[in-house]
Amino acid sequence: MNYQITINRVNTVDEIEEYWTNEDYIKLLEKFDYPDASDADASSLRELLFMAISDFEPKEAAVIVLEYKLSEDLNEGQIQQISNDMFLDKVCEEYPEIGLHSTLFHINQLLFKAYNGKFPNAKATIIAVTIAPLESENEMQLTKENVLKLLSKGLSDSNLIKRLFDNAMNENAPFPEAEDVLWDLTTTDNLNYTITTSEYWLNKEDIIASEFEGVLEIAENVE
């Protein structure tokens, strides 16, 4: 199917504000020894958490937050190693398991803000894009894989996704990594989409066209 792709807006942010919930803040406050966190005013939870975190050494705080979010994905040794590496590098961009990049980004940025820059500052990219079929009514909600393949013609050849996944991006080949490369993909009308990913994977400079056409080949099921 042929599509018309229009890039409406590209924003670079250092935080996805809706990621951390009040429930997260309360649970983390408890882990940072703040009493009666559940009784605190909801609007002050974030600042209270930052105050509580500041009473701990940065590495110790990193371990606590990593354990809170990733204890089911990482063992104790991995958590200790990441807590050390977070001071030196953007682990949320370099960790070999890209399925953890999104969560590591949110953890990194929480600590970055709590400690006023003692951790490296990572960035995310949010793209508002219209993807309209040229030949039929819009009936199909596109997947992350579909969207990345359609964006290919509008991206610079130096883009990291195109360089690492050239075959998947440009041919009718499976692209399971797309689920982790794009952190979030939302739409309310199967026409206008919001993409959230790491600046590491996709930044403003990578987008070399604001309007272009793309072709999506849907693989047929093989009996």
PDB file of C-alpha atoms in Angstrom, residues 34-188:
ATOM      1  CA  TYR A  34       9.976   9.106  53.855  1.00  0.00           C
ATOM      2  CA  PRO A  35       7.200   8.484  56.437  1.00  0.00           C
ATOM      3  CA  ASP A  36       3.477   8.722  55.655  1.00  0.00           C
ATOM      4  CA  ALA A  37       4.031   9.357  51.959  1.00  0.00           C
ATOM      5  CA  SER A  38       0.466   8.336  51.156  1.00  0.00           C
ATOM      6  CA  ASP A  39      -0.825  11.237  53.268  1.00  0.00           C
ATOM      7  CA  ALA A  40       1.133  13.877  51.356  1.00  0.00           C
ATOM      8  CA  ASP A  41      -0.517  16.276  48.937  1.00  0.00           C
ATOM      9  CA  ALA A  42      -0.418  14.779  45.426  1.00  0.00           C
ATOM     10  CA  SER A  43       0.971  17.959  43.891  1.00  0.00           C
ATOM     11  CA  SER A  44       4.007  17.880  46.195  1.00  0.00           C
ATOM     12  CA  LEU A  45       4.958  14.213  45.821  1.00  0.00           C
ATOM     13  CA  ARG A  46       7.584  14.764  43.157  1.00  0.00           C
ATOM     14  CA  GLU A  47       9.398  17.507  45.095  1.00  0.00           C
ATOM     15  CA  LEU A  48       9.192  15.461  48.271  1.00  0.00           C
ATOM     16  CA  LEU A  49      10.764  12.540  46.439  1.00  0.00           C
ATOM     17  CA  PHE A  50      13.619  14.713  45.189  1.00  0.00           C
ATOM     18  CA  MET A  51      14.223  15.916  48.736  1.00  0.00           C
ATOM     19  CA  ALA A  52      14.198  12.356  50.046  1.00  0.00           C
ATOM     20  CA  ILE A  53      16.534  11.151  47.298  1.00  0.00           C
ATOM     21  CA  SER A  54      19.030  13.920  48.067  1.00  0.00           C
ATOM     22  CA  ASP A  55      19.639  12.380  51.504  1.00  0.00           C
ATOM     23  CA  PHE A  56      21.172   9.341  49.781  1.00  0.00           C
ATOM     24  CA  GLU A  57      24.379   8.977  47.827  1.00  0.00           C
ATOM     25  CA  PRO A  58      23.663   9.042  44.074  1.00  0.00           C
ATOM     26  CA  LYS A  59      24.809   5.455  43.487  1.00  0.00           C
ATOM     27  CA  GLU A  60      22.672   4.192  46.368  1.00  0.00           C
ATOM     28  CA  ALA A  61      19.679   6.091  45.010  1.00  0.00           C
ATOM     29  CA  ALA A  62      20.277   4.641  41.551  1.00  0.00           C
ATOM     30  CA  VAL A  63      20.215   1.120  42.968  1.00  0.00           C
ATOM     31  CA  ILE A  64      16.936   1.790  44.779  1.00  0.00           C
ATOM     32  CA  VAL A  65      15.176   3.150  41.686  1.00  0.00           C
ATOM     33  CA  LEU A  66      16.624   0.448  39.422  1.00  0.00           C
ATOM     34  CA  GLU A  67      15.429  -2.254  41.805  1.00  0.00           C
ATOM     35  CA  TYR A  68      11.994  -0.658  41.979  1.00  0.00           C
ATOM     36  CA  LYS A  69      11.514  -0.642  38.206  1.00  0.00           C
ATOM     37  CA  LEU A  70      13.691  -3.473  36.904  1.00  0.00           C
ATOM     38  CA  SER A  71      14.094  -6.110  39.612  1.00  0.00           C
ATOM     39  CA  GLU A  72      12.230  -8.615  37.428  1.00  0.00           C
ATOM     40  CA  ASP A  73      14.513  -7.960  34.439  1.00  0.00           C
ATOM     41  CA  LEU A  74      17.940  -7.553  36.038  1.00  0.00           C
ATOM     42  CA  ASN A  75      19.821  -9.441  38.705  1.00  0.00           C
ATOM     43  CA  GLU A  76      21.635  -7.805  41.623  1.00  0.00           C
ATOM     44  CA  GLY A  77      24.982  -7.786  39.856  1.00  0.00           C
ATOM     45  CA  GLN A  78      23.538  -6.166  36.737  1.00  0.00           C
ATOM     46  CA  ILE A  79      21.828  -3.493  38.820  1.00  0.00           C
ATOM     47  CA  GLN A  80      25.061  -2.732  40.663  1.00  0.00           C
ATOM     48  CA  GLN A  81      26.950  -2.477  37.381  1.00  0.00           C
ATOM     49  CA  ILE A  82      24.369  -0.183  35.791  1.00  0.00           C
ATOM     50  CA  SER A  83      24.299   2.044  38.878  1.00  0.00           C
ATOM     51  CA  ASN A  84      28.056   2.535  38.440  1.00  0.00           C
ATOM     52  CA  ASP A  85      27.906   3.040  34.677  1.00  0.00           C
ATOM     53  CA  MET A  86      25.120   5.618  34.887  1.00  0.00           C
ATOM     54  CA  PHE A  87      27.577   8.275  36.118  1.00  0.00           C
ATOM     55  CA  LEU A  88      29.823   7.895  33.116  1.00  0.00           C
ATOM     56  CA  ASP A  89      27.615   7.027  30.162  1.00  0.00           C
ATOM     57  CA  LYS A  90      24.064   7.202  28.900  1.00  0.00           C
ATOM     58  CA  VAL A  91      23.262   3.608  29.801  1.00  0.00           C
ATOM     59  CA  CYS A  92      19.752   4.118  28.450  1.00  0.00           C
ATOM     60  CA  GLU A  93      21.301   4.419  24.986  1.00  0.00           C
ATOM     61  CA  GLU A  94      24.125   1.899  25.241  1.00  0.00           C
ATOM     62  CA  TYR A  95      22.709  -1.036  27.201  1.00  0.00           C
ATOM     63  CA  PRO A  96      22.741  -4.131  24.947  1.00  0.00           C
ATOM     64  CA  GLU A  97      19.120  -5.088  25.699  1.00  0.00           C
ATOM     65  CA  ILE A  98      17.249  -2.371  23.815  1.00  0.00           C
ATOM     66  CA  GLY A  99      13.981  -3.493  25.368  1.00  0.00           C
ATOM     67  CA  LEU A 100      15.180  -1.842  28.596  1.00  0.00           C
ATOM     68  CA  HIS A 101      16.227   1.464  27.018  1.00  0.00           C
ATOM     69  CA  SER A 102      12.900   3.166  27.655  1.00  0.00           C
ATOM     70  CA  THR A 103      12.740   2.313  31.369  1.00  0.00           C
ATOM     71  CA  LEU A 104      16.427   3.139  31.814  1.00  0.00           C
ATOM     72  CA  PHE A 105      15.787   6.538  30.214  1.00  0.00           C
ATOM     73  CA  HIS A 106      13.013   7.357  32.684  1.00  0.00           C
ATOM     74  CA  ILE A 107      15.155   6.230  35.625  1.00  0.00           C
ATOM     75  CA  ASN A 108      18.160   8.192  34.384  1.00  0.00           C
ATOM     76  CA  GLN A 109      16.169  11.386  33.944  1.00  0.00           C
ATOM     77  CA  LEU A 110      14.491  11.116  37.336  1.00  0.00           C
ATOM     78  CA  LEU A 111      17.940  10.880  38.928  1.00  0.00           C
ATOM     79  CA  PHE A 112      19.352  13.589  36.637  1.00  0.00           C
ATOM     80  CA  LYS A 113      16.730  16.041  37.856  1.00  0.00           C
ATOM     81  CA  ALA A 114      16.859  14.929  41.486  1.00  0.00           C
ATOM     82  CA  TYR A 115      20.624  15.482  41.619  1.00  0.00           C
ATOM     83  CA  ASN A 116      20.730  18.605  39.426  1.00  0.00           C
ATOM     84  CA  GLY A 117      22.820  17.102  36.677  1.00  0.00           C
ATOM     85  CA  LYS A 118      25.125  14.601  38.384  1.00  0.00           C
ATOM     86  CA  PHE A 119      23.900  11.985  35.916  1.00  0.00           C
ATOM     87  CA  PRO A 120      24.262  12.376  32.112  1.00  0.00           C
ATOM     88  CA  ASN A 121      21.312  14.105  30.469  1.00  0.00           C
ATOM     89  CA  ALA A 122      19.544  11.892  27.919  1.00  0.00           C
ATOM     90  CA  LYS A 123      16.879  13.059  25.497  1.00  0.00           C
ATOM     91  CA  ALA A 124      13.761  11.625  23.885  1.00  0.00           C
ATOM     92  CA  THR A 125      12.132  12.508  20.577  1.00  0.00           C
ATOM     93  CA  ILE A 126       8.385  12.952  20.123  1.00  0.00           C
ATOM     94  CA  ILE A 127       7.082  13.070  16.563  1.00  0.00           C
ATOM     95  CA  ALA A 128       3.576  13.969  15.429  1.00  0.00           C
ATOM     96  CA  VAL A 129       3.013  12.456  11.986  1.00  0.00           C
ATOM     97  CA  THR A 130       0.093  11.975   9.604  1.00  0.00           C
ATOM     98  CA  ILE A 131       0.171   8.728   7.633  1.00  0.00           C
ATOM     99  CA  ALA A 132      -2.595   8.638   5.023  1.00  0.00           C
ATOM    100  CA  PRO A 133      -3.209   5.806   2.531  1.00  0.00           C
ATOM    101  CA  LEU A 134      -3.331   6.957  -1.085  1.00  0.00           C
ATOM    102  CA  GLU A 135      -5.370   4.139  -2.551  1.00  0.00           C
ATOM    103  CA  SER A 136      -8.110   3.188  -0.103  1.00  0.00           C
ATOM    104  CA  GLU A 137     -10.001   4.131   3.003  1.00  0.00           C
ATOM    105  CA  ASN A 138      -7.930   4.140   6.148  1.00  0.00           C
ATOM    106  CA  GLU A 139      -8.984   0.953   7.895  1.00  0.00           C
ATOM    107  CA  MET A 140      -5.766  -0.415   9.369  1.00  0.00           C
ATOM    108  CA  GLN A 141      -4.028   0.743  12.512  1.00  0.00           C
ATOM    109  CA  LEU A 142      -0.323   0.719  11.789  1.00  0.00           C
ATOM    110  CA  THR A 143       2.156  -1.089  14.018  1.00  0.00           C
ATOM    111  CA  LYS A 144       5.521   0.224  15.181  1.00  0.00           C
ATOM    112  CA  GLU A 145       7.157  -1.904  12.485  1.00  0.00           C
ATOM    113  CA  ASN A 146       4.852  -0.474   9.806  1.00  0.00           C
ATOM    114  CA  VAL A 147       5.545   3.105  10.875  1.00  0.00           C
ATOM    115  CA  LEU A 148       9.326   2.717  10.938  1.00  0.00           C
ATOM    116  CA  LYS A 149       9.349   1.170   7.471  1.00  0.00           C
ATOM    117  CA  LEU A 150       7.160   3.996   6.145  1.00  0.00           C
ATOM    118  CA  LEU A 151       9.418   6.649   7.671  1.00  0.00           C
ATOM    119  CA  SER A 152      12.500   5.238   5.945  1.00  0.00           C
ATOM    120  CA  LYS A 153      12.401   7.469   2.849  1.00  0.00           C
ATOM    121  CA  GLY A 154      12.198  10.596   4.977  1.00  0.00           C
ATOM    122  CA  LEU A 155      15.230   9.725   7.086  1.00  0.00           C
ATOM    123  CA  SER A 156      18.876  10.487   6.446  1.00  0.00           C
ATOM    124  CA  ASP A 157      21.060   7.558   5.431  1.00  0.00           C
ATOM    125  CA  SER A 158      23.151   8.316   8.519  1.00  0.00           C
ATOM    126  CA  ASN A 159      20.220   7.585  10.825  1.00  0.00           C
ATOM    127  CA  LEU A 160      21.163   4.852  13.284  1.00  0.00           C
ATOM    128  CA  ILE A 161      18.015   2.787  12.691  1.00  0.00           C
ATOM    129  CA  LYS A 162      18.651   2.698   8.943  1.00  0.00           C
ATOM    130  CA  ARG A 163      22.298   1.812   9.459  1.00  0.00           C
ATOM    131  CA  LEU A 164      21.698  -0.981  11.974  1.00  0.00           C
ATOM    132  CA  PHE A 165      18.523  -2.411  10.473  1.00  0.00           C
ATOM    133  CA  ASP A 166      18.986  -1.647   6.785  1.00  0.00           C
ATOM    134  CA  ASN A 167      17.439  -4.886   5.527  1.00  0.00           C
ATOM    135  CA  ALA A 168      14.381  -4.679   7.780  1.00  0.00           C
ATOM    136  CA  MET A 169      13.808  -0.994   7.030  1.00  0.00           C
ATOM    137  CA  ASN A 170      14.009  -1.247   3.271  1.00  0.00           C
ATOM    138  CA  GLU A 171      12.734  -4.700   2.402  1.00  0.00           C
ATOM    139  CA  ASN A 172       9.720  -6.842   3.201  1.00  0.00           C
ATOM    140  CA  ALA A 173      11.555  -8.488   6.087  1.00  0.00           C
ATOM    141  CA  PRO A 174      10.524  -8.996   9.710  1.00  0.00           C
ATOM    142  CA  PHE A 175      11.512  -6.185  12.058  1.00  0.00           C
ATOM    143  CA  PRO A 176      10.784  -7.358  15.621  1.00  0.00           C
ATOM    144  CA  GLU A 177      13.258  -4.820  17.057  1.00  0.00           C
ATOM    145  CA  ALA A 178      10.822  -2.060  16.071  1.00  0.00           C
ATOM    146  CA  GLU A 179       8.808  -2.826  19.217  1.00  0.00           C
ATOM    147  CA  ASP A 180      11.745  -1.676  21.343  1.00  0.00           C
ATOM    148  CA  VAL A 181      13.188   1.011  19.060  1.00  0.00           C
ATOM    149  CA  LEU A 182       9.914   2.925  19.252  1.00  0.00           C
ATOM    150  CA  TRP A 183       8.935   3.327  22.891  1.00  0.00           C
ATOM    151  CA  ASP A 184       5.357   4.337  22.233  1.00  0.00           C
ATOM    152  CA  LEU A 185       3.015   4.718  19.270  1.00  0.00           C
ATOM    153  CA  THR A 186      -0.461   6.163  19.733  1.00  0.00           C
ATOM    154  CA  THR A 187      -3.338   7.200  17.504  1.00  0.00           C
ATOM    155  CA  THR A 188      -7.016   7.965  17.929  1.00  0.00           C
TER     156      THR A 188
END
